[in-house]
Amino acid sequence: MPPHLSADSPAAQPPSSGTVDALISQTRRLRGEMDAVRRDAPVDGTDPQGRWQRALCDLAMHQLNDLDEHLAQLRDGPPPVPAEPQTTPAVTIPPRRGSLLSRVGSAEWNLLTDEASWSGELYRILGRDPEAPPLTLDELPALVHDEDRSMLTSMVTDCLIDAKPIDGEFRIRRPDGAVRTVHMMGEPVLHTDGSTASMWAVLRDVSELRRSQRTVSDTRDSLERQRHFARTERRLAAELREAVLPPWRGCLRLPNQGPETLDLAARHLPSATGTLIGGDWYDALELPNGESLLSVGDLTGHGVAAVSGTATLLGALRGMAMAGIRPGQLLSWLNRLLDVTVQPALGSAVCCRYRPETRTLTWAQAGHPAPLLFRNGTGCVLPAADGVLLGATPGAVYGQAEETLEEGDLLLLHTDGLVPGHSGTAAVRRLLDLAPRLCGARTAQDCLRAVVEECGEAEREDDACVLVARVVS
């Protein structure tokens, strides 16, 4: 309240104490609930999301504390005003009620007598000796940070000359060297002839509030930079995947298929969010001797690193297969490749080599789900060949298994996560239950469509790949 208002005027009358007490109770209840949320907020300084949540909680606590203390001032009413003041009295603040109230002070500068009056709280804010005389308006800028001094001078000048209210912030340097941010609100007090007789002001130390706001702003900017980086990395990973890996939709065609061929189809199924691109792959390659190489696998990690690692692994796999290396030995060399890379990673894979003349399938696996074989309306898991994860054990040896296929047989290779909400044996059972439908399909693409309809529309946590090979004459 401006100090020239009478305590008996309507504007000086406090609102109902019952209403204010009810507001104070609600504010303190909210403050307690927010404090519980703040205690539960992540405190890991390396997590931008956690820092963001913590900063918002701190900011909310400052605001609720501020509201609580000012409601208490409103309930207690304005300070008494002397009946016959020689000059307009300084605004005073009720006694301290909490940590935030200690940061609010008041002052008045009388232009007629060149006297100044400060509240005790203002001395504490500015770090001044309470026994020292208050600074005049001419002396006050000496406390202000060099960069903010002209702003304070301009606000005071506008108030004294043009009767404009003061509402601004500036930094002060206390005698102990501490820099604090002060919010100043004030008005001119006019003489009967219209001239400015004095200026009163309320000054509040908002250093902690501004610190919280800066923390919120900084963490928001940090999160935005991380989002931008994630979007850029995802775009690069997608472009790299499209450039070096097989098509992720539609049929896979072997260019020189002989009379005994494989009808092929494959699909990449993204995660539910679609924001993370994993190291899943599938591949079909026709070899110089007329055989075909079928493989699926998964390299740990996401983003550009995972896709580039997958591209390296797949390139090595293709090159060794073209050189005639059999599946078991091929996985042994891939294991060694991962073991000596600069950025170690783990991978799983299943590698199949199909010989059309004899319809013989030779395969090896490295910590990966075994191929599924569907025949005559039923399905089964092919006998497992021994093999640990790629990159897990130096010098690992990988066994091989063989199976003779028949016309109409369907081979299904997949990565983990194909069946959302299921893994291991449970996921295999769900796929084997599709046997009647898959065996009744006319093409590999029809089979793939059935698998996708069963597994591809549900929420999945990670990427998955599926490859279908149907033996035709």
GROMACS .gro file of C-alpha atoms in nm:
model
  473
    1MET     CA    1   0.000   0.000   0.000
    2PRO     CA    2   0.139   0.343  -0.083
    3PRO     CA    3   0.227   0.514   0.245
    4HIS     CA    4   0.023   0.828   0.182
    5LEU     CA    5  -0.306   0.633   0.204
    6SER     CA    6  -0.487   0.672   0.530
    7ALA     CA    7  -0.527   0.365   0.748
    8ASP     CA    8  -0.898   0.456   0.775
    9SER     CA    9  -0.956   0.465   0.399
   10PRO     CA   10  -1.140   0.170   0.231
   11ALA     CA   11  -0.828   0.073   0.039
   12ALA     CA   12  -0.641   0.026   0.368
   13GLN     CA   13  -0.894  -0.217   0.516
   14PRO     CA   14  -0.771  -0.578   0.515
   15PRO     CA   15  -0.991  -0.849   0.365
   16SER     CA   16  -1.173  -1.095   0.585
   17SER     CA   17  -0.924  -1.276   0.807
   18GLY     CA   18  -1.123  -1.598   0.764
   19THR     CA   19  -1.085  -1.582   0.387
   20VAL     CA   20  -0.712  -1.514   0.411
   21ASP     CA   21  -0.665  -1.792   0.668
   22ALA     CA   22  -0.841  -2.034   0.432
   23LEU     CA   23  -0.608  -1.929   0.149
   24ILE     CA   24  -0.308  -1.972   0.375
   25SER     CA   25  -0.423  -2.324   0.469
   26GLN     CA   26  -0.468  -2.419   0.103
   27THR     CA   27  -0.129  -2.275   0.013
   28ARG     CA   28   0.045  -2.468   0.289
   29ARG     CA   29  -0.131  -2.789   0.191
   30LEU     CA   30  -0.015  -2.743  -0.168
   31ARG     CA   31   0.334  -2.663  -0.043
   32GLY     CA   32   0.344  -2.989   0.153
   33GLU     CA   33   0.229  -3.189  -0.148
   34MET     CA   34   0.480  -3.016  -0.374
   35ASP     CA   35   0.758  -3.080  -0.123
   36ALA     CA   36   0.673  -3.452  -0.136
   37VAL     CA   37   0.691  -3.442  -0.517
   38ARG     CA   38   1.022  -3.255  -0.499
   39ARG     CA   39   1.172  -3.518  -0.266
   40ASP     CA   40   1.069  -3.791  -0.509
   41ALA     CA   41   1.211  -3.609  -0.813
   42PRO     CA   42   1.528  -3.763  -0.966
   43VAL     CA   43   1.849  -3.614  -0.827
   44ASP     CA   44   2.093  -3.761  -1.081
   45GLY     CA   45   2.284  -3.459  -1.206
   46THR     CA   46   2.366  -3.631  -1.536
   47ASP     CA   47   2.002  -3.677  -1.633
   48PRO     CA   48   1.859  -3.367  -1.811
   49GLN     CA   49   1.502  -3.483  -1.755
   50GLY     CA   50   1.569  -3.527  -1.384
   51ARG     CA   51   1.731  -3.183  -1.359
   52TRP     CA   52   1.431  -3.033  -1.539
   53GLN     CA   53   1.182  -3.192  -1.297
   54ARG     CA   54   1.387  -3.090  -0.994
   55ALA     CA   55   1.418  -2.732  -1.112
   56LEU     CA   56   1.044  -2.703  -1.175
   57CYS     CA   57   0.974  -2.838  -0.825
   58ASP     CA   58   1.217  -2.588  -0.671
   59LEU     CA   59   1.057  -2.304  -0.863
   60ALA     CA   60   0.709  -2.409  -0.752
   61MET     CA   61   0.826  -2.426  -0.390
   62HIS     CA   62   0.967  -2.072  -0.411
   63GLN     CA   63   0.640  -1.945  -0.553
   64LEU     CA   64   0.429  -2.120  -0.287
   65ASN     CA   65   0.657  -1.996  -0.008
   66ASP     CA   66   0.627  -1.644  -0.146
   67LEU     CA   67   0.248  -1.669  -0.160
   68ASP     CA   68   0.232  -1.804   0.195
   69GLU     CA   69   0.439  -1.522   0.342
   70HIS     CA   70   0.256  -1.245   0.158
   71LEU     CA   71  -0.081  -1.388   0.259
   72ALA     CA   72   0.043  -1.373   0.618
   73GLN     CA   73   0.128  -1.005   0.567
   74LEU     CA   74  -0.215  -0.946   0.414
   75ARG     CA   75  -0.384  -1.114   0.712
   76ASP     CA   76  -0.192  -0.902   0.964
   77GLY     CA   77  -0.277  -0.579   0.783
   78PRO     CA   78  -0.065  -0.270   0.715
   79PRO     CA   79   0.174  -0.126   0.972
   80PRO     CA   80   0.040   0.164   1.183
   81VAL     CA   81   0.085   0.515   1.052
   82PRO     CA   82   0.165   0.801   1.293
   83ALA     CA   83  -0.126   1.042   1.337
   84GLU     CA   84   0.065   1.359   1.249
   85PRO     CA   85   0.372   1.273   1.045
   86GLN     CA   86   0.618   1.550   0.970
   87THR     CA   87   0.695   1.369   0.646
   88THR     CA   88   0.550   1.066   0.478
   89PRO     CA   89   0.655   0.766   0.689
   90ALA     CA   90   0.855   0.481   0.550
   91VAL     CA   91   0.682   0.157   0.469
   92THR     CA   92   0.770  -0.104   0.730
   93ILE     CA   93   0.730  -0.478   0.719
   94PRO     CA   94   0.586  -0.698   0.998
   95PRO     CA   95   0.832  -0.917   1.191
   96ARG     CA   96   0.999  -1.208   1.019
   97ARG     CA   97   0.783  -1.514   0.965
   98GLY     CA   98   1.009  -1.735   0.757
   99SER     CA   99   1.310  -1.759   0.538
  100LEU     CA  100   1.149  -1.583   0.242
  101LEU     CA  101   1.016  -1.289   0.443
  102SER     CA  102   1.370  -1.205   0.548
  103ARG     CA  103   1.431  -1.110   0.185
  104VAL     CA  104   1.171  -0.830   0.167
  105GLY     CA  105   1.251  -0.477   0.284
  106SER     CA  106   1.125  -0.124   0.236
  107ALA     CA  107   1.263   0.227   0.207
  108GLU     CA  108   1.160   0.589   0.162
  109TRP     CA  109   1.365   0.880   0.034
  110ASN     CA  110   1.235   1.226   0.130
  111LEU     CA  111   1.327   1.483  -0.133
  112LEU     CA  112   1.230   1.779   0.085
  113THR     CA  113   1.461   1.692   0.374
  114ASP     CA  114   1.708   1.470   0.183
  115GLU     CA  115   1.653   1.204   0.449
  116ALA     CA  116   1.623   0.831   0.393
  117SER     CA  117   1.450   0.564   0.601
  118TRP     CA  118   1.515   0.189   0.563
  119SER     CA  119   1.354  -0.113   0.724
  120GLY     CA  120   1.580  -0.359   0.905
  121GLU     CA  121   1.520  -0.621   0.634
  122LEU     CA  122   1.660  -0.390   0.367
  123TYR     CA  123   1.984  -0.359   0.563
  124ARG     CA  124   2.007  -0.741   0.562
  125ILE     CA  125   1.932  -0.765   0.190
  126LEU     CA  126   2.202  -0.515   0.101
  127GLY     CA  127   2.447  -0.649   0.360
  128ARG     CA  128   2.475  -0.311   0.532
  129ASP     CA  129   2.553  -0.241   0.895
  130PRO     CA  130   2.217  -0.167   1.069
  131GLU     CA  131   2.388   0.111   1.267
  132ALA     CA  132   2.501   0.288   0.952
  133PRO     CA  133   2.282   0.562   0.805
  134PRO     CA  134   2.072   0.457   0.502
  135LEU     CA  135   2.206   0.550   0.163
  136THR     CA  136   2.058   0.843  -0.024
  137LEU     CA  137   1.929   0.806  -0.379
  138ASP     CA  138   2.256   0.954  -0.502
  139GLU     CA  139   2.456   0.698  -0.302
  140LEU     CA  140   2.243   0.392  -0.382
  141PRO     CA  141   2.388   0.327  -0.732
  142ALA     CA  142   2.728   0.266  -0.573
  143LEU     CA  143   2.597  -0.074  -0.457
  144VAL     CA  144   2.461  -0.169  -0.798
  145HIS     CA  145   2.640  -0.387  -1.053
  146ASP     CA  146   2.810  -0.176  -1.319
  147GLU     CA  147   2.596  -0.319  -1.600
  148ASP     CA  148   2.269  -0.241  -1.414
  149ARG     CA  149   2.356   0.103  -1.275
  150SER     CA  150   2.218   0.301  -1.568
  151MET     CA  151   1.890   0.108  -1.551
  152LEU     CA  152   1.841   0.195  -1.183
  153THR     CA  153   1.926   0.559  -1.249
  154SER     CA  154   1.673   0.571  -1.533
  155MET     CA  155   1.397   0.414  -1.318
  156VAL     CA  156   1.456   0.655  -1.031
  157THR     CA  157   1.470   0.955  -1.266
  158ASP     CA  158   1.142   0.858  -1.433
  159CYS     CA  159   0.980   0.819  -1.093
  160LEU     CA  160   1.096   1.152  -0.953
  161ILE     CA  161   1.047   1.364  -1.264
  162ASP     CA  162   0.761   1.198  -1.454
  163ALA     CA  163   0.589   1.032  -1.152
  164LYS     CA  164   0.620   0.689  -1.311
  165PRO     CA  165   0.603   0.384  -1.083
  166ILE     CA  166   0.918   0.178  -1.040
  167ASP     CA  167   0.914  -0.191  -1.124
  168GLY     CA  168   1.244  -0.349  -1.218
  169GLU     CA  169   1.534  -0.568  -1.115
  170PHE     CA  170   1.903  -0.506  -1.074
  171ARG     CA  171   2.203  -0.677  -0.922
  172ILE     CA  172   2.381  -0.547  -0.615
  173ARG     CA  173   2.722  -0.634  -0.479
  174ARG     CA  174   2.726  -0.671  -0.102
  175PRO     CA  175   3.028  -0.575   0.108
  176ASP     CA  176   3.109  -0.946   0.153
  177GLY     CA  177   3.141  -0.979  -0.227
  178ALA     CA  178   2.814  -1.169  -0.277
  179VAL     CA  179   2.605  -1.064  -0.578
  180ARG     CA  180   2.228  -1.064  -0.522
  181THR     CA  181   1.936  -0.986  -0.751
  182VAL     CA  182   1.687  -0.734  -0.612
  183HIS     CA  183   1.337  -0.660  -0.740
  184MET     CA  184   1.231  -0.302  -0.665
  185MET     CA  185   0.875  -0.168  -0.675
  186GLY     CA  186   0.796   0.189  -0.578
  187GLU     CA  187   0.594   0.502  -0.638
  188PRO     CA  188   0.639   0.876  -0.599
  189VAL     CA  189   0.459   1.048  -0.314
  190LEU     CA  190   0.323   1.379  -0.438
  191HIS     CA  191   0.309   1.710  -0.254
  192THR     CA  192  -0.014   1.912  -0.249
  193ASP     CA  193   0.123   2.126  -0.530
  194GLY     CA  194   0.176   1.819  -0.748
  195SER     CA  195   0.550   1.800  -0.710
  196THR     CA  196   0.728   1.488  -0.591
  197ALA     CA  197   0.784   1.503  -0.216
  198SER     CA  198   0.936   1.158  -0.166
  199MET     CA  199   0.973   0.814  -0.314
  200TRP     CA  200   0.890   0.490  -0.137
  201ALA     CA  201   0.988   0.143  -0.247
  202VAL     CA  202   0.968  -0.222  -0.150
  203LEU     CA  203   1.277  -0.425  -0.237
  204ARG     CA  204   1.282  -0.801  -0.253
  205ASP     CA  205   1.578  -1.034  -0.281
  206VAL     CA  206   1.480  -1.264  -0.571
  207SER     CA  207   1.821  -1.426  -0.615
  208GLU     CA  208   1.703  -1.778  -0.536
  209LEU     CA  209   1.392  -1.743  -0.749
  210ARG     CA  210   1.595  -1.623  -1.047
  211ARG     CA  211   1.846  -1.902  -0.991
  212SER     CA  212   1.563  -2.155  -1.009
  213GLN     CA  213   1.425  -1.991  -1.322
  214ARG     CA  214   1.768  -1.997  -1.485
  215THR     CA  215   1.801  -2.364  -1.395
  216VAL     CA  216   1.463  -2.433  -1.553
  217SER     CA  217   1.560  -2.238  -1.865
  218ASP     CA  218   1.902  -2.403  -1.890
  219THR     CA  219   1.761  -2.754  -1.851
  220ARG     CA  220   1.485  -2.676  -2.101
  221ASP     CA  221   1.749  -2.565  -2.350
  222SER     CA  222   1.955  -2.874  -2.271
  223LEU     CA  223   1.656  -3.100  -2.329
  224GLU     CA  224   1.578  -2.925  -2.656
  225ARG     CA  225   1.938  -2.972  -2.770
  226GLN     CA  226   1.916  -3.340  -2.679
  227ARG     CA  227   1.587  -3.375  -2.869
  228HIS     CA  228   1.743  -3.208  -3.172
  229PHE     CA  229   2.045  -3.438  -3.146
  230ALA     CA  230   1.818  -3.742  -3.114
  231ARG     CA  231   1.616  -3.638  -3.420
  232THR     CA  232   1.933  -3.581  -3.621
  233GLU     CA  233   2.084  -3.912  -3.510
  234ARG     CA  234   1.762  -4.099  -3.594
  235ARG     CA  235   1.754  -3.943  -3.943
  236LEU     CA  236   2.117  -4.037  -4.003
  237ALA     CA  237   2.060  -4.389  -3.871
  238ALA     CA  238   1.758  -4.432  -4.099
  239GLU     CA  239   1.948  -4.306  -4.402
  240LEU     CA  240   2.243  -4.533  -4.324
  241ARG     CA  241   2.016  -4.831  -4.280
  242GLU     CA  242   1.843  -4.765  -4.611
  243ALA     CA  243   2.180  -4.726  -4.785
  244VAL     CA  244   2.357  -5.041  -4.668
  245LEU     CA  245   2.091  -5.292  -4.563
  246PRO     CA  246   1.835  -5.481  -4.773
  247PRO     CA  247   1.492  -5.330  -4.844
  248TRP     CA  248   1.281  -5.323  -4.529
  249ARG     CA  249   0.953  -5.398  -4.703
  250GLY     CA  250   0.827  -5.619  -4.983
  251CYS     CA  251   0.974  -5.927  -5.147
  252LEU     CA  252   1.339  -6.024  -5.151
  253ARG     CA  253   1.443  -6.147  -5.493
  254LEU     CA  254   1.750  -6.351  -5.579
  255PRO     CA  255   1.856  -6.242  -5.930
  256ASN     CA  256   1.959  -6.581  -6.072
  257GLN     CA  257   1.715  -6.828  -5.919
  258GLY     CA  258   1.733  -7.173  -6.070
  259PRO     CA  259   1.459  -7.434  -6.103
  260GLU     CA  260   1.472  -7.511  -5.730
  261THR     CA  261   1.405  -7.173  -5.577
  262LEU     CA  262   1.309  -6.998  -5.255
  263ASP     CA  263   1.013  -6.762  -5.237
  264LEU     CA  264   1.128  -6.491  -4.997
  265ALA     CA  265   0.968  -6.207  -4.801
  266ALA     CA  266   1.092  -6.004  -4.505
  267ARG     CA  267   0.988  -5.714  -4.288
  268HIS     CA  268   1.131  -5.479  -4.029
  269LEU     CA  269   0.885  -5.394  -3.750
  270PRO     CA  270   0.972  -5.071  -3.565
  271SER     CA  271   0.926  -5.010  -3.193
  272ALA     CA  272   0.603  -4.853  -3.071
  273THR     CA  273   0.760  -4.507  -3.041
  274GLY     CA  274   0.962  -4.536  -3.359
  275THR     CA  275   1.222  -4.302  -3.207
  276LEU     CA  276   1.499  -4.560  -3.159
  277ILE     CA  277   1.650  -4.749  -3.451
  278GLY     CA  278   1.813  -5.068  -3.334
  279GLY     CA  279   2.072  -5.302  -3.476
  280ASP     CA  280   1.827  -5.563  -3.612
  281TRP     CA  281   1.891  -5.696  -3.961
  282TYR     CA  282   1.788  -5.958  -4.210
  283ASP     CA  283   1.958  -6.059  -4.533
  284ALA     CA  284   1.923  -6.290  -4.830
  285LEU     CA  285   2.218  -6.341  -5.062
  286GLU     CA  286   2.269  -6.562  -5.369
  287LEU     CA  287   2.613  -6.725  -5.364
  288PRO     CA  288   2.835  -6.803  -5.667
  289ASN     CA  289   2.769  -7.180  -5.650
  290GLY     CA  290   2.391  -7.131  -5.666
  291GLU     CA  291   2.335  -7.169  -5.292
  292SER     CA  292   2.150  -6.905  -5.089
  293LEU     CA  293   2.251  -6.742  -4.761
  294LEU     CA  294   1.971  -6.640  -4.524
  295SER     CA  295   2.044  -6.457  -4.200
  296VAL     CA  296   1.884  -6.248  -3.929
  297GLY     CA  297   2.050  -6.091  -3.628
  298ASP     CA  298   2.061  -5.813  -3.377
  299LEU     CA  299   2.347  -5.598  -3.250
  300THR     CA  300   2.313  -5.429  -2.911
  301GLY     CA  301   2.249  -5.056  -2.896
  302HIS     CA  302   2.051  -4.800  -3.091
  303GLY     CA  303   2.114  -4.516  -3.331
  304VAL     CA  304   2.398  -4.450  -3.571
  305ALA     CA  305   2.650  -4.659  -3.374
  306ALA     CA  306   2.426  -4.965  -3.378
  307VAL     CA  307   2.334  -4.932  -3.748
  308SER     CA  308   2.693  -4.870  -3.856
  309GLY     CA  309   2.806  -5.169  -3.648
  310THR     CA  310   2.536  -5.380  -3.808
  311ALA     CA  311   2.646  -5.266  -4.154
  312THR     CA  312   3.005  -5.368  -4.074
  313LEU     CA  313   2.894  -5.704  -3.941
  314LEU     CA  314   2.666  -5.771  -4.235
  315GLY     CA  315   2.935  -5.673  -4.484
  316ALA     CA  316   3.178  -5.916  -4.321
  317LEU     CA  317   2.913  -6.190  -4.321
  318ARG     CA  318   2.843  -6.143  -4.692
  319GLY     CA  319   3.210  -6.139  -4.784
  320MET     CA  320   3.289  -6.459  -4.593
  321ALA     CA  321   2.981  -6.633  -4.732
  322MET     CA  322   3.085  -6.542  -5.086
  323ALA     CA  323   3.425  -6.699  -5.009
  324GLY     CA  324   3.251  -7.030  -4.929
  325ILE     CA  325   3.288  -7.025  -4.548
  326ARG     CA  326   3.027  -7.247  -4.383
  327PRO     CA  327   2.780  -7.108  -4.124
  328GLY     CA  328   2.955  -7.238  -3.811
  329GLN     CA  329   3.299  -7.107  -3.907
  330LEU     CA  330   3.143  -6.787  -4.037
  331LEU     CA  331   2.994  -6.710  -3.693
  332SER     CA  332   3.330  -6.786  -3.529
  333TRP     CA  333   3.494  -6.520  -3.744
  334LEU     CA  334   3.214  -6.270  -3.674
  335ASN     CA  335   3.262  -6.335  -3.303
  336ARG     CA  336   3.631  -6.254  -3.336
  337LEU     CA  337   3.550  -5.939  -3.535
  338LEU     CA  338   3.328  -5.809  -3.255
  339ASP     CA  339   3.589  -5.904  -2.996
  340VAL     CA  340   3.855  -5.679  -3.153
  341THR     CA  341   3.642  -5.377  -3.244
  342VAL     CA  342   3.718  -5.043  -3.080
  343GLN     CA  343   3.367  -5.023  -2.936
  344PRO     CA  344   3.283  -5.372  -2.808
  345ALA     CA  345   2.929  -5.491  -2.861
  346LEU     CA  346   2.725  -5.806  -2.830
  347GLY     CA  347   2.524  -5.957  -3.109
  348SER     CA  348   2.301  -6.250  -3.183
  349ALA     CA  349   2.253  -6.413  -3.522
  350VAL     CA  350   2.129  -6.715  -3.707
  351CYS     CA  351   2.293  -6.800  -4.038
  352CYS     CA  352   2.145  -7.049  -4.286
  353ARG     CA  353   2.290  -7.183  -4.611
  354TYR     CA  354   2.042  -7.346  -4.849
  355ARG     CA  355   2.147  -7.584  -5.129
  356PRO     CA  356   1.862  -7.605  -5.382
  357GLU     CA  357   1.982  -7.922  -5.563
  358THR     CA  358   1.938  -8.133  -5.251
  359ARG     CA  359   1.709  -7.895  -5.060
  360THR     CA  360   1.958  -7.910  -4.774
  361LEU     CA  361   1.957  -7.639  -4.511
  362THR     CA  362   2.275  -7.598  -4.304
  363TRP     CA  363   2.255  -7.353  -4.020
  364ALA     CA  364   2.430  -7.217  -3.711
  365GLN     CA  365   2.318  -6.983  -3.439
  366ALA     CA  366   2.484  -6.746  -3.193
  367GLY     CA  367   2.260  -6.686  -2.893
  368HIS     CA  368   1.964  -6.638  -3.126
  369PRO     CA  369   1.616  -6.793  -3.159
  370ALA     CA  370   1.635  -7.107  -3.371
  371PRO     CA  371   1.464  -7.119  -3.713
  372LEU     CA  372   1.103  -7.239  -3.720
  373LEU     CA  373   0.992  -7.495  -3.979
  374PHE     CA  374   0.628  -7.525  -4.089
  375ARG     CA  375   0.516  -7.835  -4.281
  376ASN     CA  376   0.178  -7.996  -4.351
  377GLY     CA  377  -0.015  -7.768  -4.118
  378THR     CA  378   0.218  -7.799  -3.818
  379GLY     CA  379   0.528  -7.616  -3.698
  380CYS     CA  380   0.839  -7.706  -3.501
  381VAL     CA  381   1.165  -7.556  -3.381
  382LEU     CA  382   1.469  -7.684  -3.566
  383PRO     CA  383   1.725  -7.864  -3.344
  384ALA     CA  384   1.947  -7.607  -3.176
  385ALA     CA  385   2.312  -7.578  -3.275
  386ASP     CA  386   2.549  -7.478  -2.994
  387GLY     CA  387   2.656  -7.115  -2.999
  388VAL     CA  388   2.698  -6.824  -2.757
  389LEU     CA  389   2.636  -6.455  -2.826
  390LEU     CA  390   2.874  -6.290  -3.069
  391GLY     CA  391   3.137  -6.090  -2.883
  392ALA     CA  392   3.073  -6.264  -2.551
  393THR     CA  393   3.362  -6.515  -2.544
  394PRO     CA  394   3.691  -6.495  -2.737
  395GLY     CA  395   3.760  -6.806  -2.944
  396ALA     CA  396   3.403  -6.934  -2.921
  397VAL     CA  397   3.318  -7.235  -3.141
  398TYR     CA  398   2.983  -7.260  -3.317
  399GLY     CA  399   2.822  -7.587  -3.415
  400GLN     CA  400   2.617  -7.661  -3.726
  401ALA     CA  401   2.295  -7.845  -3.790
  402GLU     CA  402   2.137  -7.974  -4.113
  403GLU     CA  403   1.780  -8.028  -4.223
  404THR     CA  404   1.642  -8.158  -4.553
  405LEU     CA  405   1.349  -7.948  -4.666
  406GLU     CA  406   1.053  -8.048  -4.881
  407GLU     CA  407   0.852  -7.866  -5.143
  408GLY     CA  408   0.603  -7.636  -4.972
  409ASP     CA  409   0.805  -7.612  -4.649
  410LEU     CA  410   0.812  -7.274  -4.484
  411LEU     CA  411   1.115  -7.145  -4.292
  412LEU     CA  412   1.072  -6.852  -4.050
  413LEU     CA  413   1.367  -6.658  -3.907
  414HIS     CA  414   1.314  -6.374  -3.660
  415THR     CA  415   1.478  -6.153  -3.398
  416ASP     CA  416   1.375  -6.112  -3.036
  417GLY     CA  417   1.078  -5.888  -2.975
  418LEU     CA  418   0.876  -6.008  -3.273
  419VAL     CA  419   0.584  -6.106  -3.046
  420PRO     CA  420   0.511  -5.806  -2.819
  421GLY     CA  421   0.480  -5.898  -2.453
  422HIS     CA  422   0.627  -6.245  -2.508
  423SER     CA  423   0.980  -6.378  -2.521
  424GLY     CA  424   1.159  -6.712  -2.534
  425THR     CA  425   0.935  -7.019  -2.533
  426ALA     CA  426   0.614  -6.817  -2.499
  427ALA     CA  427   0.692  -6.620  -2.816
  428VAL     CA  428   0.779  -6.940  -3.006
  429ARG     CA  429   0.449  -7.099  -2.906
  430ARG     CA  430   0.257  -6.798  -3.036
  431LEU     CA  431   0.435  -6.827  -3.371
  432LEU     CA  432   0.388  -7.204  -3.395
  433ASP     CA  433   0.014  -7.154  -3.337
  434LEU     CA  434   0.008  -6.981  -3.676
  435ALA     CA  435   0.099  -7.309  -3.851
  436PRO     CA  436  -0.240  -7.380  -4.015
  437ARG     CA  437  -0.263  -7.028  -4.150
  438LEU     CA  438   0.098  -7.015  -4.273
  439CYS     CA  439   0.091  -7.357  -4.436
  440GLY     CA  440  -0.228  -7.261  -4.619
  441ALA     CA  441  -0.075  -6.945  -4.767
  442ARG     CA  442   0.021  -6.949  -5.134
  443THR     CA  443   0.324  -6.718  -5.120
  444ALA     CA  444   0.591  -6.608  -4.878
  445GLN     CA  445   0.442  -6.260  -4.888
  446ASP     CA  446   0.105  -6.400  -4.774
  447CYS     CA  447   0.282  -6.580  -4.489
  448LEU     CA  448   0.462  -6.262  -4.389
  449ARG     CA  449   0.134  -6.071  -4.393
  450ALA     CA  450  -0.018  -6.324  -4.155
  451VAL     CA  451   0.274  -6.289  -3.913
  452VAL     CA  452   0.257  -5.909  -3.923
  453GLU     CA  453  -0.120  -5.912  -3.864
  454GLU     CA  454  -0.064  -6.133  -3.560
  455CYS     CA  455   0.242  -5.956  -3.418
  456GLY     CA  456   0.305  -5.630  -3.596
  457GLU     CA  457   0.018  -5.406  -3.487
  458ALA     CA  458   0.062  -5.438  -3.110
  459GLU     CA  459   0.284  -5.220  -2.894
  460ARG     CA  460   0.645  -5.337  -2.898
  461GLU     CA  461   0.937  -5.209  -2.692
  462ASP     CA  462   1.207  -5.262  -2.954
  463ASP     CA  463   1.260  -5.320  -3.325
  464ALA     CA  464   1.219  -5.668  -3.469
  465CYS     CA  465   1.282  -5.842  -3.801
  466VAL     CA  466   1.118  -6.142  -3.960
  467LEU     CA  467   1.222  -6.332  -4.276
  468VAL     CA  468   1.009  -6.598  -4.446
  469ALA     CA  469   1.145  -6.849  -4.701
  470ARG     CA  470   0.910  -7.086  -4.880
  471VAL     CA  471   1.047  -7.383  -5.076
  472VAL     CA  472   0.899  -7.399  -5.428
  473SER     CA  473   0.979  -7.614  -5.730
   0.00000   0.00000   0.00000
